Short mmCIF file of C-alpha atoms in Angstrom, two decimals:
data_model
loop_
_atom_site.label_atom_id
_atom_site.label_comp_id
_atom_site.label_asym_id
_atom_site.label_seq_id
_atom_site.Cartn_x
_atom_site.Cartn_y
_atom_site.Cartn_z
CA GLY A 721 171.84 -29.85 -9.58
CA ILE A 722 175.04 -29.59 -11.56
CA GLN A 723 174.73 -29.54 -15.36
CA VAL A 724 176.86 -31.88 -17.48
CA GLU A 725 177.16 -31.49 -21.24
CA GLN A 726 178.87 -33.99 -23.48
CA SER A 727 179.92 -33.54 -27.08
CA PRO A 728 179.59 -34.71 -29.72
CA PRO A 729 176.34 -36.63 -29.15
CA ASP A 730 177.19 -39.08 -31.92
CA LEU A 731 180.48 -40.07 -33.50
CA ILE A 732 181.23 -42.51 -36.31
CA LEU A 733 184.84 -43.55 -36.85
CA GLN A 734 186.75 -45.81 -39.16
CA GLU A 735 188.68 -48.48 -37.29
CA GLY A 736 192.14 -47.18 -36.42
CA ALA A 737 191.11 -43.53 -36.16
CA ASN A 738 191.55 -41.35 -33.07
CA SER A 739 188.86 -39.36 -31.30
CA THR A 740 188.32 -36.85 -28.51
CA LEU A 741 185.17 -36.72 -26.40
CA ARG A 742 184.42 -33.68 -24.30
CA CYS A 743 182.58 -33.15 -21.02
CA ASN A 744 181.73 -29.68 -19.68
CA PHE A 745 180.27 -29.17 -16.22
CA SER A 746 178.68 -26.18 -14.58
CA ASP A 747 180.15 -26.16 -11.06
CA SER A 748 183.12 -27.25 -8.97
CA VAL A 749 183.41 -31.00 -8.56
CA ASN A 750 185.07 -33.46 -6.23
CA ASN A 751 184.53 -36.45 -8.46
CA LEU A 752 184.60 -37.04 -12.18
CA GLN A 753 184.27 -40.44 -13.78
CA TRP A 754 184.19 -41.68 -17.37
CA PHE A 755 182.19 -44.81 -18.16
CA HIS A 756 181.65 -46.99 -21.19
CA GLN A 757 178.18 -48.50 -21.46
CA ASN A 758 178.36 -51.77 -23.33
CA PRO A 759 175.55 -53.15 -25.55
CA TRP A 760 174.12 -55.06 -22.57
CA GLY A 761 173.80 -51.85 -20.58
CA GLN A 762 176.55 -52.37 -18.04
CA LEU A 763 178.58 -49.32 -17.07
CA ILE A 764 182.29 -50.05 -17.18
CA ASN A 765 184.55 -47.72 -15.19
CA LEU A 766 187.17 -46.18 -17.46
CA PHE A 767 188.65 -43.39 -15.38
CA TYR A 768 188.23 -41.78 -12.02
CA ILE A 769 189.74 -38.38 -12.75
CA PRO A 770 188.60 -35.31 -10.75
CA SER A 771 191.77 -33.56 -11.94
CA GLY A 772 194.94 -34.24 -13.91
CA THR A 773 195.73 -36.76 -16.63
CA LYS A 774 195.59 -40.55 -16.69
CA GLN A 775 196.30 -43.15 -19.32
CA ASN A 776 195.16 -46.74 -19.67
CA GLY A 777 196.28 -48.42 -22.86
CA ARG A 778 194.70 -46.73 -25.85
CA LEU A 779 192.56 -44.53 -23.64
CA SER A 780 193.57 -41.43 -21.79
CA ALA A 781 191.70 -38.66 -19.99
CA THR A 782 192.41 -35.15 -18.84
CA THR A 783 190.38 -33.04 -16.44
CA VAL A 784 190.97 -29.31 -16.03
CA ALA A 785 188.89 -28.68 -12.94
CA THR A 786 189.51 -24.92 -12.86
CA GLU A 787 188.03 -24.60 -16.35
CA ARG A 788 185.29 -27.18 -15.72
CA TYR A 789 185.91 -29.65 -18.48
CA SER A 790 187.28 -33.11 -19.10
CA LEU A 791 188.45 -34.85 -22.26
CA LEU A 792 188.53 -38.54 -23.11
CA TYR A 793 190.93 -39.59 -25.86
CA ILE A 794 190.58 -42.83 -27.75
CA SER A 795 193.45 -43.76 -30.03
CA SER A 796 193.59 -46.45 -32.71
CA SER A 797 189.90 -47.18 -32.23
CA GLN A 798 188.58 -50.72 -32.50
CA THR A 799 185.08 -52.03 -33.17
CA THR A 800 184.89 -53.14 -29.54
CA ASP A 801 185.14 -49.48 -28.51
CA SER A 802 181.62 -48.93 -29.85
CA GLY A 803 178.99 -47.99 -27.32
CA VAL A 804 178.00 -44.99 -25.27
CA TYR A 805 180.52 -43.04 -23.24
CA PHE A 806 179.27 -41.19 -20.19
CA CYS A 807 180.86 -38.51 -18.10
CA ALA A 808 179.55 -38.20 -14.54
CA VAL A 809 180.47 -35.67 -11.87
CA GLY A 810 180.03 -35.38 -8.14
CA PRO A 811 179.52 -31.85 -6.79
CA ARG A 812 181.97 -30.38 -4.29
CA LEU A 813 179.29 -29.99 -1.65
CA GLY A 814 176.73 -32.59 -0.70
CA ALA A 815 176.45 -36.34 -0.89
CA ASN A 816 178.52 -38.40 -3.26
CA ASN A 817 175.86 -38.97 -5.89
CA LEU A 818 176.79 -38.49 -9.54
CA PHE A 819 175.26 -36.26 -12.18
CA PHE A 820 175.45 -37.72 -15.67
CA GLY A 821 175.68 -36.22 -19.10
CA THR A 822 173.57 -37.64 -21.92
CA GLY A 823 176.54 -39.46 -23.39
CA THR A 824 178.44 -39.75 -26.66
CA ARG A 825 177.40 -42.68 -28.85
CA LEU A 826 180.50 -43.99 -30.62
CA THR A 827 180.28 -46.33 -33.58
CA VAL A 828 183.52 -47.77 -34.95
CA ILE A 829 183.18 -49.32 -38.38
CA PRO A 830 185.66 -51.85 -39.80
CA ASP B 76 184.17 -62.45 -6.75
CA GLY B 77 183.72 -58.90 -5.49
CA GLY B 78 181.07 -56.80 -7.04
CA ILE B 79 177.51 -55.61 -7.26
CA THR B 80 174.77 -58.04 -8.22
CA GLN B 81 171.40 -56.92 -9.49
CA SER B 82 168.50 -59.26 -10.08
CA PRO B 83 166.57 -60.03 -12.07
CA LYS B 84 168.14 -58.93 -15.34
CA TYR B 85 164.75 -58.54 -17.03
CA LEU B 86 161.42 -57.94 -15.33
CA PHE B 87 157.92 -57.62 -16.67
CA ARG B 88 155.16 -56.09 -14.60
CA LYS B 89 151.50 -55.54 -15.14
CA GLU B 90 150.16 -52.06 -14.61
CA GLY B 91 149.05 -51.48 -11.05
CA GLN B 92 151.49 -53.95 -9.48
CA ASN B 93 154.41 -53.19 -7.22
CA VAL B 94 157.73 -54.83 -8.03
CA THR B 95 161.02 -55.05 -6.12
CA LEU B 96 164.46 -54.95 -7.70
CA SER B 97 167.34 -56.50 -5.81
CA CYS B 98 170.82 -55.04 -5.34
CA GLU B 99 173.52 -56.77 -3.31
CA GLN B 100 177.20 -55.80 -2.94
CA ASN B 101 180.14 -57.55 -1.29
CA LEU B 102 182.58 -54.66 -1.61
CA ASN B 103 182.02 -53.57 2.00
CA HIS B 104 180.84 -50.19 0.72
CA ASP B 105 178.82 -47.97 3.03
CA ALA B 106 177.06 -45.96 0.31
CA MET B 107 174.60 -47.37 -2.21
CA TYR B 108 172.58 -45.70 -4.96
CA TRP B 109 169.74 -46.34 -7.39
CA TYR B 110 169.67 -44.69 -10.80
CA ARG B 111 167.18 -44.79 -13.63
CA GLN B 112 168.10 -44.61 -17.33
CA ASP B 113 165.63 -43.87 -20.12
CA PRO B 114 166.47 -44.50 -23.79
CA GLY B 115 169.04 -42.07 -25.15
CA GLN B 116 169.47 -40.41 -21.78
CA GLY B 117 171.96 -40.29 -18.96
CA LEU B 118 171.29 -41.69 -15.51
CA ARG B 119 169.19 -39.93 -12.91
CA LEU B 120 169.35 -40.54 -9.16
CA ILE B 121 166.30 -42.11 -7.48
CA TYR B 122 167.52 -42.79 -3.92
CA TYR B 123 170.77 -43.17 -2.06
CA SER B 124 171.86 -44.48 1.32
CA GLN B 125 175.04 -43.76 3.24
CA ILE B 126 174.36 -45.94 6.26
CA VAL B 127 172.13 -48.79 7.35
CA ASN B 128 168.55 -47.75 8.18
CA ASP B 129 168.98 -44.35 6.55
CA PHE B 130 168.34 -43.18 2.99
CA GLN B 131 167.70 -39.97 1.09
CA LYS B 132 165.58 -39.06 -1.92
CA GLY B 133 167.28 -38.24 -5.15
CA ASP B 134 165.97 -36.17 -8.05
CA ILE B 135 163.19 -38.55 -9.14
CA ALA B 136 162.06 -40.42 -6.01
CA GLU B 137 158.30 -40.14 -6.57
CA GLY B 138 156.69 -43.57 -7.04
CA TYR B 139 159.69 -45.45 -5.61
CA SER B 140 160.62 -46.74 -2.16
CA VAL B 141 163.78 -48.30 -0.70
CA SER B 142 165.04 -49.96 2.45
CA ARG B 143 168.51 -50.48 3.89
CA GLU B 144 168.28 -53.12 6.60
CA LYS B 145 171.71 -54.57 5.84
CA LYS B 146 174.91 -52.94 4.65
CA GLU B 147 175.12 -55.32 1.68
CA SER B 148 171.58 -54.87 0.39
CA PHE B 149 169.58 -51.94 -1.01
CA PRO B 150 166.34 -53.13 -2.67
CA LEU B 151 164.23 -50.76 -4.75
CA THR B 152 160.44 -51.06 -4.97
CA VAL B 153 158.72 -49.58 -7.99
CA THR B 154 155.19 -48.85 -6.84
CA SER B 155 151.99 -48.50 -8.81
CA ALA B 156 152.25 -44.75 -8.17
CA GLN B 157 155.19 -44.51 -10.57
CA LYS B 158 153.54 -43.21 -13.74
CA ASN B 159 156.14 -44.33 -16.25
CA PRO B 160 158.14 -47.18 -14.74
CA THR B 161 159.47 -48.79 -17.93
CA ALA B 162 163.21 -48.08 -17.82
CA PHE B 163 166.65 -49.50 -17.14
CA TYR B 164 167.56 -49.44 -13.44
CA LEU B 165 171.15 -49.39 -12.21
CA CYS B 166 172.45 -49.84 -8.70
CA ALA B 167 175.80 -48.47 -7.58
CA SER B 168 177.96 -48.43 -4.48
CA SER B 169 180.97 -46.55 -3.14
CA ILE B 170 182.91 -45.91 0.02
CA LEU B 171 181.82 -42.87 1.98
CA GLY B 172 183.32 -39.54 1.05
CA GLU B 173 182.67 -36.74 -1.40
CA SER B 174 185.19 -37.92 -3.93
CA ALA B 175 184.63 -41.67 -3.81
CA GLU B 176 184.60 -43.66 -7.02
CA ALA B 177 181.27 -45.37 -7.75
CA PHE B 178 180.86 -48.86 -9.20
CA PHE B 179 177.76 -50.17 -10.93
CA GLY B 180 175.84 -53.39 -11.21
CA GLN B 181 174.68 -54.88 -14.50
CA GLY B 182 171.22 -53.35 -14.33
CA THR B 183 167.61 -54.51 -14.41
CA ARG B 184 165.43 -53.76 -17.41
CA LEU B 185 161.84 -53.25 -16.27
CA THR B 186 158.97 -53.33 -18.73
CA VAL B 187 155.37 -52.61 -17.81
CA VAL B 188 152.93 -54.60 -19.92
#
């Protein structure tokens, strides 16, 4: 299956700082999603972004499909942003199942 | 309220017993999926279904079984053949199509005691 690599694996930020999370993938994709996993384990949809740029409040994401990477930007981080951020991709051919990276664990300290 | 409901939230099982995890959705989605998450890892696909009475194995189907008798429901059975069943299980659904956005339930944490 398609390989998904996320970096950095761990990130510790002071409240108010900005950060960039990266997702590299090994093949062409039709689907790319960013999720935030909260402390209770639920996956919250952040962005559906197979290509282009989107913004939602303090979060924004960019996917450059031709170069096989996506970036998630978090600005003015808050303690509630803590958790694990996952990138997941759906390959161009085949069923619409997602392949996940191993995540970036973000800790925002006050 | 539209969404995906998984139950129970926590489940304890003795070794050698089968156990069934429930997943129900009222989003009118055709496709449903089961994923497994181990500590510090991403999710891996167990089974998926794109239509009633049809389902396909994912990457780690051994020791699991599913059924899809209704569009809204996709239960997962963890059998005694699954060698390491303790994990967090997540159900998802989407419309059909290669680029459809997937939505997830709240998960079931299974512990074998």
